[in-house]
PDB file of C-alpha atoms in Angstrom:
ATOM      1  CA  UNK F 886     -58.425 -33.207   8.453  1.00 50.00           C
ATOM      2  CA  UNK F 887     -55.105 -34.445   7.356  1.00 53.00           C
ATOM      3  CA  UNK F 888     -52.991 -34.519  10.506  1.00 57.00           C
ATOM      4  CA  UNK F 889     -49.642 -32.619  10.703  1.00 52.00           C
ATOM      5  CA  UNK F 890     -46.118 -33.896  10.396  1.00 54.00           C
ATOM      6  CA  UNK F 891     -44.122 -34.847  13.293  1.00 54.00           C
ATOM      7  CA  UNK F 892     -40.539 -34.245  13.251  1.00 51.00           C
ATOM      8  CA  UNK F 893     -38.195 -37.221  13.810  1.00 50.00           C
ATOM      9  CA  UNK F 894     -35.386 -35.003  14.877  1.00 49.00           C
ATOM     10  CA  UNK F 895     -34.820 -35.880  18.912  1.00 45.00           C
ATOM     11  CA  UNK F 896     -35.108 -32.455  20.949  1.00 49.00           C
ATOM     12  CA  UNK F 897     -33.640 -32.563  24.806  1.00 45.00           C
ATOM     13  CA  UNK F 898     -35.622 -31.126  26.698  1.00 49.00           C
ATOM     14  CA  UNK F 899     -34.586 -26.750  27.199  1.00 52.00           C
ATOM     15  CA  UNK F 900     -32.681 -27.152  23.722  1.00 51.00           C
ATOM     16  CA  UNK F 901     -32.629 -23.957  22.132  1.00 54.00           C
ATOM     17  CA  UNK F 902     -34.890 -24.112  19.021  1.00 58.00           C
ATOM     18  CA  UNK F 903     -32.484 -23.607  16.805  1.00 53.00           C
ATOM     19  CA  UNK F 904     -32.703 -20.436  13.795  1.00 52.00           C
ATOM     20  CA  UNK F 905     -32.801 -20.716  10.162  1.00 50.00           C
ATOM     21  CA  UNK F 906     -29.789 -19.375   7.971  1.00 50.00           C
ATOM     22  CA  UNK F 907     -30.632 -17.106   4.732  1.00 48.00           C
ATOM     23  CA  UNK F 908     -28.301 -18.783   2.394  1.00 47.00           C
ATOM     24  CA  UNK F 909     -26.181 -15.708   0.634  1.00 47.00           C
ATOM     25  CA  UNK F 910     -25.316 -17.573  -2.707  1.00 47.00           C
ATOM     26  CA  UNK F 911     -29.625 -17.878  -3.145  1.00 44.00           C
ATOM     27  CA  UNK F 912     -29.664 -14.909  -6.252  1.00 50.00           C
ATOM     28  CA  UNK F 913     -32.102 -13.378  -7.942  1.00 50.00           C
ATOM     29  CA  UNK F 914     -31.848 -14.746 -11.035  1.00 53.00           C
ATOM     30  CA  UNK F 915     -28.972 -13.041 -12.031  1.00 53.00           C
ATOM     31  CA  UNK F 916     -26.189 -14.667  -9.654  1.00 53.00           C
ATOM     32  CA  UNK F 917     -25.537 -11.478  -8.733  1.00 52.00           C
ATOM     33  CA  UNK F 918     -25.458 -12.467  -4.824  1.00 56.00           C
ATOM     34  CA  UNK F 919     -22.942 -15.293  -5.432  1.00 51.00           C
ATOM     35  CA  UNK F 920     -20.516 -13.418  -7.404  1.00 53.00           C
ATOM     36  CA  UNK F 921     -20.720 -11.002  -4.871  1.00 54.00           C
ATOM     37  CA  UNK F 922     -19.960 -13.152  -2.753  1.00 52.00           C
ATOM     38  CA  UNK F 923     -17.138 -15.737  -4.153  1.00 53.00           C
ATOM     39  CA  UNK F 924     -15.390 -12.058  -4.635  1.00 53.00           C
ATOM     40  CA  UNK F 925     -15.853 -11.098  -1.497  1.00 52.00           C
ATOM     41  CA  UNK F 926     -13.809 -14.585  -0.673  1.00 51.00           C
ATOM     42  CA  UNK F 927     -11.803 -13.759  -3.178  1.00 55.00           C
ATOM     43  CA  UNK F 928     -10.504 -10.477  -1.760  1.00 54.00           C
ATOM     44  CA  UNK F 929      -9.812 -11.250   1.877  1.00 62.00           C
ATOM     45  CA  UNK F 930      -7.198 -14.451   0.269  1.00 77.00           C
ATOM     46  CA  UNK F 931      -3.784 -13.427   0.448  1.00 76.00           C
ATOM     47  CA  UNK F 932      -3.180 -14.067  -2.781  1.00 84.00           C
ATOM     48  CA  UNK F 933      -5.685 -11.888  -4.167  1.00 93.00           C
ATOM     49  CA  UNK F 934      -4.584  -9.311  -6.878  1.00 95.00           C
ATOM     50  CA  UNK F 935      -6.424  -5.735  -6.319  1.00 95.00           C
ATOM     51  CA  UNK F 936      -6.450  -2.306  -7.063  1.00 95.00           C
ATOM     52  CA  UNK F 937      -3.679  -0.258  -5.196  1.00 94.00           C
ATOM     53  CA  UNK F 938      -6.480   2.912  -3.900  1.00 93.00           C
ATOM     54  CA  UNK F 939      -2.381   4.443  -2.328  1.00 93.00           C
ATOM     55  CA  UNK F 940       0.559   4.777  -2.978  1.00 94.00           C
ATOM     56  CA  UNK F 941       2.128   3.673  -0.116  1.00 92.00           C
ATOM     57  CA  UNK F 942       0.022   0.253  -0.903  1.00 94.00           C
ATOM     58  CA  UNK F 943       1.579  -0.573  -3.830  1.00 95.00           C
ATOM     59  CA  UNK F 944       4.504  -3.071  -3.232  1.00 93.00           C
ATOM     60  CA  UNK F 945       5.609  -6.523  -3.178  1.00 94.00           C
ATOM     61  CA  UNK F 946       4.224  -8.468  -6.614  1.00 95.00           C
ATOM     62  CA  UNK F 947       2.334  -5.994  -9.570  1.00 96.00           C
ATOM     63  CA  UNK F 948       0.877  -6.526 -12.753  1.00 97.00           C
ATOM     64  CA  UNK F 949       0.537  -3.425 -14.806  1.00 97.00           C
ATOM     65  CA  UNK F 950      -0.882  -2.763 -17.290  1.00 96.00           C
ATOM     66  CA  UNK F 951      -2.448  -0.931 -20.160  1.00 96.00           C
ATOM     67  CA  UNK F 952      -5.960  -0.374 -21.628  1.00 93.00           C
ATOM     68  CA  UNK F 953      -4.431   0.680 -24.712  1.00 90.00           C
ATOM     69  CA  UNK F 954      -6.592  -0.497 -28.510  1.00 84.00           C
ATOM     70  CA  UNK F 955      -7.892  -2.780 -29.814  1.00 81.00           C
ATOM     71  CA  UNK F 956      -6.056  -4.907 -27.268  1.00 86.00           C
ATOM     72  CA  UNK F 957      -4.787  -4.033 -23.769  1.00 91.00           C
ATOM     73  CA  UNK F 958      -1.247  -4.880 -22.724  1.00 94.00           C
ATOM     74  CA  UNK F 959       0.793  -5.404 -20.192  1.00 95.00           C
ATOM     75  CA  UNK F 960       4.089  -4.724 -19.483  1.00 96.00           C
ATOM     76  CA  UNK F 961       7.323  -7.600 -19.339  1.00 93.00           C
ATOM     77  CA  UNK F 962       9.637  -8.569 -18.775  1.00 94.00           C
ATOM     78  CA  UNK F 963      11.861 -10.977 -21.164  1.00 92.00           C
ATOM     79  CA  UNK F 964      14.696 -12.217 -19.884  1.00 89.00           C
ATOM     80  CA  UNK F 965      15.762 -14.280 -23.010  1.00 89.00           C
ATOM     81  CA  UNK F 966      16.594 -11.595 -25.121  1.00 89.00           C
ATOM     82  CA  UNK F 967      17.040  -9.260 -21.537  1.00 89.00           C
ATOM     83  CA  UNK F 968      14.244  -6.379 -22.683  1.00 92.00           C
ATOM     84  CA  UNK F 969      11.623  -4.794 -22.094  1.00 94.00           C
ATOM     85  CA  UNK F 970       8.403  -6.040 -23.896  1.00 93.00           C
ATOM     86  CA  UNK F 971       4.571  -4.092 -24.483  1.00 94.00           C
ATOM     87  CA  UNK F 972       2.613  -7.271 -25.762  1.00 89.00           C
ATOM     88  CA  UNK F 973      -1.150  -7.944 -25.687  1.00 89.00           C
ATOM     89  CA  UNK F 974      -3.572  -8.908 -23.550  1.00 84.00           C
ATOM     90  CA  UNK F 975      -6.234 -11.089 -24.694  1.00 64.00           C
ATOM     91  CA  UNK F 976      -6.236 -13.958 -25.780  1.00 61.00           C
ATOM     92  CA  UNK F 977      -8.614 -16.430 -26.832  1.00 52.00           C
ATOM     93  CA  UNK F 978     -10.478 -17.803 -24.190  1.00 53.00           C
ATOM     94  CA  UNK F 979      -9.571 -14.484 -21.903  1.00 51.00           C
ATOM     95  CA  UNK F 980     -11.310 -12.401 -24.138  1.00 59.00           C
ATOM     96  CA  UNK F 981     -14.008 -12.337 -22.315  1.00 75.00           C
ATOM     97  CA  UNK F 982     -13.085 -11.617 -19.339  1.00 83.00           C
ATOM     98  CA  UNK F 983     -13.299  -8.070 -17.412  1.00 89.00           C
ATOM     99  CA  UNK F 984     -10.086  -5.612 -18.004  1.00 90.00           C
ATOM    100  CA  UNK F 985      -9.792  -4.690 -14.241  1.00 92.00           C
ATOM    101  CA  UNK F 986     -10.308  -8.895 -13.673  1.00 92.00           C
ATOM    102  CA  UNK F 987      -7.655  -9.544 -15.405  1.00 92.00           C
ATOM    103  CA  UNK F 988      -4.277 -11.440 -13.497  1.00 93.00           C
ATOM    104  CA  UNK F 989      -0.480 -12.164 -14.735  1.00 93.00           C
ATOM    105  CA  UNK F 990      -0.024 -15.709 -16.214  1.00 90.00           C
ATOM    106  CA  UNK F 991       3.206 -15.357 -16.676  1.00 91.00           C
ATOM    107  CA  UNK F 992       6.336 -15.204 -14.211  1.00 92.00           C
ATOM    108  CA  UNK F 993       7.567 -13.109 -16.705  1.00 93.00           C
ATOM    109  CA  UNK F 994       4.550  -9.797 -16.531  1.00 94.00           C
ATOM    110  CA  UNK F 995       5.598  -9.546 -12.677  1.00 95.00           C
ATOM    111  CA  UNK F 996       7.612  -6.749 -11.447  1.00 96.00           C
ATOM    112  CA  UNK F 997       8.381  -7.078  -7.539  1.00 96.00           C
ATOM    113  CA  UNK F 998       8.448  -3.215  -6.108  1.00 96.00           C
ATOM    114  CA  UNK F 999      10.398  -2.854  -3.238  1.00 93.00           C
ATOM    115  CA  UNK F1000      10.631   1.762  -1.086  1.00 88.00           C
ATOM    116  CA  UNK F1001      12.714   2.479   1.431  1.00 81.00           C
ATOM    117  CA  UNK F1002      10.757   3.103   4.504  1.00 76.00           C
ATOM    118  CA  UNK F1003       9.556   6.280   4.422  1.00 76.00           C
ATOM    119  CA  UNK F1004      10.342   7.733   0.820  1.00 85.00           C
ATOM    120  CA  UNK F1005       7.302   7.610  -0.858  1.00 91.00           C
ATOM    121  CA  UNK F1006       9.822   6.874  -4.282  1.00 95.00           C
ATOM    122  CA  UNK F1007       9.131   3.015  -4.990  1.00 96.00           C
ATOM    123  CA  UNK F1008      11.922   0.318  -7.137  1.00 96.00           C
ATOM    124  CA  UNK F1009      10.915  -2.043  -9.474  1.00 97.00           C
ATOM    125  CA  UNK F1010      12.644  -5.148  -9.570  1.00 96.00           C
ATOM    126  CA  UNK F1011      12.112  -7.689 -13.421  1.00 94.00           C
ATOM    127  CA  UNK F1012      10.523 -11.257 -11.563  1.00 89.00           C
ATOM    128  CA  UNK F1013      12.814 -13.598 -13.949  1.00 87.00           C
ATOM    129  CA  UNK F1014      16.779 -13.409 -14.844  1.00 80.00           C
ATOM    130  CA  UNK F1015      18.751 -11.970 -12.820  1.00 82.00           C
ATOM    131  CA  UNK F1016      16.411  -9.583 -11.496  1.00 88.00           C
ATOM    132  CA  UNK F1017      17.539  -6.020 -13.206  1.00 93.00           C
ATOM    133  CA  UNK F1018      15.514  -2.799 -12.174  1.00 96.00           C
ATOM    134  CA  UNK F1019      13.368  -0.587 -13.993  1.00 96.00           C
ATOM    135  CA  UNK F1020      15.331   3.045 -15.647  1.00 96.00           C
ATOM    136  CA  UNK F1021      14.803   5.679 -16.915  1.00 97.00           C
ATOM    137  CA  UNK F1022      17.874   8.556 -17.750  1.00 96.00           C
ATOM    138  CA  UNK F1023      17.618  12.351 -18.621  1.00 95.00           C
ATOM    139  CA  UNK F1024      16.498  11.339 -22.095  1.00 95.00           C
ATOM    140  CA  UNK F1025      13.751   9.774 -21.441  1.00 96.00           C
ATOM    141  CA  UNK F1026      14.964   6.577 -22.905  1.00 96.00           C
ATOM    142  CA  UNK F1027      13.100   3.205 -20.346  1.00 96.00           C
ATOM    143  CA  UNK F1028      15.183  -0.404 -19.964  1.00 95.00           C
ATOM    144  CA  UNK F1029      15.350  -2.718 -17.811  1.00 94.00           C
ATOM    145  CA  UNK F1030      19.033  -3.583 -17.353  1.00 91.00           C
ATOM    146  CA  UNK F1031      20.596  -2.830 -14.196  1.00 92.00           C
ATOM    147  CA  UNK F1032      21.095  -4.484 -10.967  1.00 92.00           C
ATOM    148  CA  UNK F1033      22.236  -1.547  -8.526  1.00 91.00           C
ATOM    149  CA  UNK F1034      19.559   0.994  -8.281  1.00 91.00           C
ATOM    150  CA  UNK F1035      19.791   4.676  -8.149  1.00 93.00           C
ATOM    151  CA  UNK F1036      18.715   8.615  -8.811  1.00 94.00           C
ATOM    152  CA  UNK F1037      17.638   6.808 -12.094  1.00 96.00           C
ATOM    153  CA  UNK F1038      15.376   3.574 -11.138  1.00 96.00           C
ATOM    154  CA  UNK F1039      13.657   6.370  -8.475  1.00 96.00           C
ATOM    155  CA  UNK F1040      10.022   6.161  -9.686  1.00 97.00           C
ATOM    156  CA  UNK F1041       7.081   7.781  -7.718  1.00 97.00           C
ATOM    157  CA  UNK F1042       3.129   6.253  -8.640  1.00 97.00           C
ATOM    158  CA  UNK F1043       0.363   9.067  -8.485  1.00 96.00           C
ATOM    159  CA  UNK F1044      -2.610   6.977  -7.695  1.00 96.00           C
ATOM    160  CA  UNK F1045      -5.885   9.353  -9.895  1.00 95.00           C
ATOM    161  CA  UNK F1046      -8.959   8.580  -8.764  1.00 92.00           C
ATOM    162  CA  UNK F1047     -10.290   6.650 -11.511  1.00 91.00           C
ATOM    163  CA  UNK F1048      -7.601   3.533 -10.052  1.00 92.00           C
ATOM    164  CA  UNK F1049      -5.082   4.783 -12.496  1.00 97.00           C
ATOM    165  CA  UNK F1050      -1.178   5.138 -11.521  1.00 97.00           C
ATOM    166  CA  UNK F1051       0.792   7.562 -13.280  1.00 97.00           C
ATOM    167  CA  UNK F1052       4.619   6.787 -12.352  1.00 98.00           C
ATOM    168  CA  UNK F1053       6.909  10.040 -12.470  1.00 97.00           C
ATOM    169  CA  UNK F1054      10.733   9.439 -12.170  1.00 97.00           C
ATOM    170  CA  UNK F1055      13.633  11.396 -10.867  1.00 96.00           C
ATOM    171  CA  UNK F1056      12.801  14.629 -13.851  1.00 96.00           C
ATOM    172  CA  UNK F1057       9.650  14.690 -13.339  1.00 95.00           C
ATOM    173  CA  UNK F1058       8.829  12.877 -16.349  1.00 97.00           C
ATOM    174  CA  UNK F1059       5.456  10.072 -16.586  1.00 98.00           C
ATOM    175  CA  UNK F1060       6.470   6.788 -17.737  1.00 97.00           C
ATOM    176  CA  UNK F1061       4.339   6.269 -20.893  1.00 97.00           C
ATOM    177  CA  UNK F1062       3.885   3.795 -23.644  1.00 95.00           C
ATOM    178  CA  UNK F1063       4.648   5.098 -27.523  1.00 93.00           C
ATOM    179  CA  UNK F1064       3.724   4.189 -30.551  1.00 87.00           C
ATOM    180  CA  UNK F1065       6.759   3.516 -32.706  1.00 83.00           C
ATOM    181  CA  UNK F1066       7.518   3.426 -36.124  1.00 79.00           C
ATOM    182  CA  UNK F1067       5.713  -0.280 -38.032  1.00 76.00           C
ATOM    183  CA  UNK F1068       2.402   0.140 -35.755  1.00 78.00           C
ATOM    184  CA  UNK F1069       4.862  -1.197 -32.457  1.00 86.00           C
ATOM    185  CA  UNK F1070       4.262   0.391 -29.211  1.00 90.00           C
ATOM    186  CA  UNK F1071       7.387   1.167 -26.250  1.00 93.00           C
ATOM    187  CA  UNK F1072       8.004   2.761 -22.848  1.00 96.00           C
ATOM    188  CA  UNK F1073       9.212   5.802 -22.985  1.00 96.00           C
ATOM    189  CA  UNK F1074       9.742   8.260 -19.956  1.00 96.00           C
ATOM    190  CA  UNK F1075      10.171  11.641 -21.239  1.00 96.00           C
ATOM    191  CA  UNK F1076       6.291  12.738 -20.685  1.00 96.00           C
ATOM    192  CA  UNK F1077       5.437  16.420 -19.929  1.00 96.00           C
ATOM    193  CA  UNK F1078       1.991  15.355 -18.328  1.00 95.00           C
ATOM    194  CA  UNK F1079       0.179  12.176 -17.306  1.00 95.00           C
ATOM    195  CA  UNK F1080      -2.971  12.038 -19.629  1.00 95.00           C
ATOM    196  CA  UNK F1081      -4.582   8.380 -21.406  1.00 95.00           C
ATOM    197  CA  UNK F1082      -0.751   6.713 -22.502  1.00 95.00           C
ATOM    198  CA  UNK F1083       0.978   7.775 -19.574  1.00 97.00           C
ATOM    199  CA  UNK F1084      -2.201   5.893 -16.690  1.00 97.00           C
ATOM    200  CA  UNK F1085      -1.940   1.996 -16.072  1.00 97.00           C
ATOM    201  CA  UNK F1086      -4.155   0.104 -13.774  1.00 97.00           C
ATOM    202  CA  UNK F1087      -1.282  -2.367 -11.063  1.00 97.00           C
ATOM    203  CA  UNK F1088      -2.603  -4.609  -9.187  1.00 97.00           C
ATOM    204  CA  UNK F1089      -0.762  -6.017  -5.351  1.00 96.00           C
ATOM    205  CA  UNK F1090      -1.652  -8.429  -3.804  1.00 95.00           C
ATOM    206  CA  UNK F1091      -3.686  -7.951  -1.099  1.00 94.00           C
ATOM    207  CA  UNK F1092      -2.056  -9.268   1.363  1.00 93.00           C
ATOM    208  CA  UNK F1093       0.314  -6.922   0.460  1.00 91.00           C
ATOM    209  CA  UNK F1094      -2.788  -4.336   0.758  1.00 92.00           C
ATOM    210  CA  UNK F1095      -3.042  -4.949   3.835  1.00 92.00           C
ATOM    211  CA  UNK F1096       0.160  -4.449   5.537  1.00 89.00           C
ATOM    212  CA  UNK F1097       0.714  -1.117   3.956  1.00 86.00           C
ATOM    213  CA  UNK F1098      -2.538  -0.336   6.319  1.00 87.00           C
ATOM    214  CA  UNK F1099      -1.288  -1.778  10.051  1.00 88.00           C
ATOM    215  CA  UNK F1100       2.474   0.424   9.161  1.00 83.00           C
ATOM    216  CA  UNK F1101      -0.161   3.658   8.267  1.00 81.00           C
ATOM    217  CA  UNK F1102      -1.935   3.191  11.111  1.00 84.00           C
ATOM    218  CA  UNK F1103       0.925   2.003  13.179  1.00 83.00           C
ATOM    219  CA  UNK F1104       3.158   4.879  12.007  1.00 77.00           C
ATOM    220  CA  UNK F1105      -0.061   7.327  13.460  1.00 78.00           C
ATOM    221  CA  UNK F1106      -0.555   6.271  16.733  1.00 76.00           C
ATOM    222  CA  UNK F1107       3.512   6.566  16.946  1.00 68.00           C
ATOM    223  CA  UNK F1108       3.027  10.459  15.771  1.00 62.00           C
ATOM    224  CA  UNK F1109       0.250  11.050  18.091  1.00 56.00           C
ATOM    225  CA  UNK F1110       2.393  13.994  20.722  1.00 52.00           C
ATOM    226  CA  UNK F1111       1.563  13.177  24.675  1.00 53.00           C
ATOM    227  CA  UNK F1112      -0.136  15.793  26.353  1.00 52.00           C
ATOM    228  CA  UNK F1113       1.885  18.542  28.062  1.00 54.00           C
ATOM    229  CA  UNK F1114       1.631  17.390  32.398  1.00 59.00           C
ATOM    230  CA  UNK F1115       4.469  18.912  33.565  1.00 56.00           C
ATOM    231  CA  UNK F1116       2.830  18.169  37.523  1.00 56.00           C
ATOM    232  CA  UNK F1117       2.838  14.755  36.352  1.00 61.00           C
ATOM    233  CA  UNK F1118       6.435  15.373  34.091  1.00 58.00           C
ATOM    234  CA  UNK F1119       7.661  16.559  37.482  1.00 58.00           C
ATOM    235  CA  UNK F1120       6.845  13.987  39.862  1.00 56.00           C
ATOM    236  CA  UNK F1121       8.279  11.622  36.988  1.00 56.00           C
ATOM    237  CA  UNK F1122      11.829  12.667  37.082  1.00 55.00           C
ATOM    238  CA  UNK F1123      12.191  16.510  39.837  1.00 55.00           C
ATOM    239  CA  UNK F1124      10.591  15.128  42.395  1.00 54.00           C
ATOM    240  CA  UNK F1125      11.518  13.637  45.751  1.00 50.00           C
ATOM    241  CA  UNK F1126      11.103  12.733  49.244  1.00 49.00           C
ATOM    242  CA  UNK F1127       7.610  12.894  50.010  1.00 49.00           C
ATOM    243  CA  UNK F1128       7.179  14.288  46.349  1.00 51.00           C
ATOM    244  CA  UNK F1129       7.288  17.495  46.433  1.00 51.00           C
ATOM    245  CA  UNK F1130       7.146  19.207  42.125  1.00 51.00           C
ATOM    246  CA  UNK F1131       8.311  22.676  41.177  1.00 51.00           C
ATOM    247  CA  UNK F1132       6.357  23.922  39.335  1.00 54.00           C
ATOM    248  CA  UNK F1133       6.494  27.702  38.231  1.00 59.00           C
ATOM    249  CA  UNK F1134       5.250  30.104  34.584  1.00 62.00           C
ATOM    250  CA  UNK F1135       8.940  30.182  33.368  1.00 67.00           C
ATOM    251  CA  UNK F1136       9.621  27.097  34.025  1.00 69.00           C
ATOM    252  CA  UNK F1137       6.612  26.283  31.582  1.00 72.00           C
ATOM    253  CA  UNK F1138       7.552  28.488  29.041  1.00 76.00           C
ATOM    254  CA  UNK F1139      11.156  26.093  29.030  1.00 79.00           C
ATOM    255  CA  UNK F1140       9.843  22.612  28.569  1.00 77.00           C
ATOM    256  CA  UNK F1141       7.660  23.830  26.021  1.00 78.00           C
ATOM    257  CA  UNK F1142      10.636  24.811  24.002  1.00 80.00           C
ATOM    258  CA  UNK F1143      12.262  22.463  24.980  1.00 79.00           C
ATOM    259  CA  UNK F1144       9.445  19.598  23.756  1.00 79.00           C
ATOM    260  CA  UNK F1145       9.633  21.693  20.722  1.00 75.00           C
ATOM    261  CA  UNK F1146      13.138  20.982  19.907  1.00 77.00           C
ATOM    262  CA  UNK F1147      12.898  17.582  20.940  1.00 74.00           C
ATOM    263  CA  UNK F1148      15.315  17.782  23.805  1.00 79.00           C
ATOM    264  CA  UNK F1149      11.955  17.654  27.007  1.00 76.00           C
ATOM    265  CA  UNK F1150      14.501  14.544  28.749  1.00 77.00           C
ATOM    266  CA  UNK F1151      17.487  16.088  28.804  1.00 79.00           C
ATOM    267  CA  UNK F1152      15.996  18.984  29.904  1.00 79.00           C
ATOM    268  CA  UNK F1153      14.098  17.589  32.269  1.00 78.00           C
ATOM    269  CA  UNK F1154      16.916  16.249  33.737  1.00 77.00           C
ATOM    270  CA  UNK F1155      18.863  19.504  33.788  1.00 79.00           C
ATOM    271  CA  UNK F1156      16.642  21.536  35.581  1.00 75.00           C
ATOM    272  CA  UNK F1157      16.818  18.203  38.814  1.00 72.00           C
ATOM    273  CA  UNK F1158      19.865  18.639  38.941  1.00 73.00           C
ATOM    274  CA  UNK F1159      19.788  21.788  39.304  1.00 74.00           C
ATOM    275  CA  UNK F1160      17.439  21.960  42.035  1.00 68.00           C
ATOM    276  CA  UNK F1161      19.059  19.490  43.891  1.00 64.00           C
ATOM    277  CA  UNK F1162      21.909  21.818  44.268  1.00 66.00           C
ATOM    278  CA  UNK F1163      20.204  24.807  45.110  1.00 62.00           C
ATOM    279  CA  UNK F1164      18.646  22.557  48.373  1.00 57.00           C
ATOM    280  CA  UNK F1165      21.498  21.211  49.657  1.00 57.00           C
ATOM    281  CA  UNK F1166      23.782  24.402  48.918  1.00 58.00           C
TER     282      UNK F1166
END
């Protein structure tokens, strides 16, 4: 019988044996687990480009591209010619990269999205040059030559179930890809419906997506209405002496009405002053 090989690792009395952990990066021959692990790690990085799941997440540096045929195109700004360009994304070595994994390779391909707090509309500003806003006039002509923002520089993003996004302007028309003479394409803003040419893929940085989730969470917590406890409220605003409280059906209705109208604190103080006055008269 062969002798058992004993471990030479030192062990101390009372030391618990450590359990062996399986490595997540060991795959089944297809590399799927390793790719999944790398993908999860990348999405946690603040600068990682991800797809938004809802309109409120579209903010900060933004990459906009369209799955055109035969090659996908992206919306970028040429600061030299001071105009919006639609150029093909597929470039030699990039042909093998899946469409939804594409990221901007130049600063000119990045737009900076800002929004007023609580507003459903956004503004898209160029990431290069002097920072001009994307705008659309009533004729559907799209440009980026204005340094100030107004109604024509406002866009309402609409996120669809397939992850694509449409941009609606102040005239309730959609931003779209339009083919012109010579096979060239340009942006227009006069489409009535959001079809294939009006839907874009949008990528944002993951830290802004998390920021949007935090804001939404705080907003929901702030909107939680406090419970209406007249007895407890009276002890705070109306009680005196030994903590005597005044409660009645008529006052209860009055307090409910005041709360709906947003003047609960004022009403409680008025009632307290009136009750004190009646007491000492």
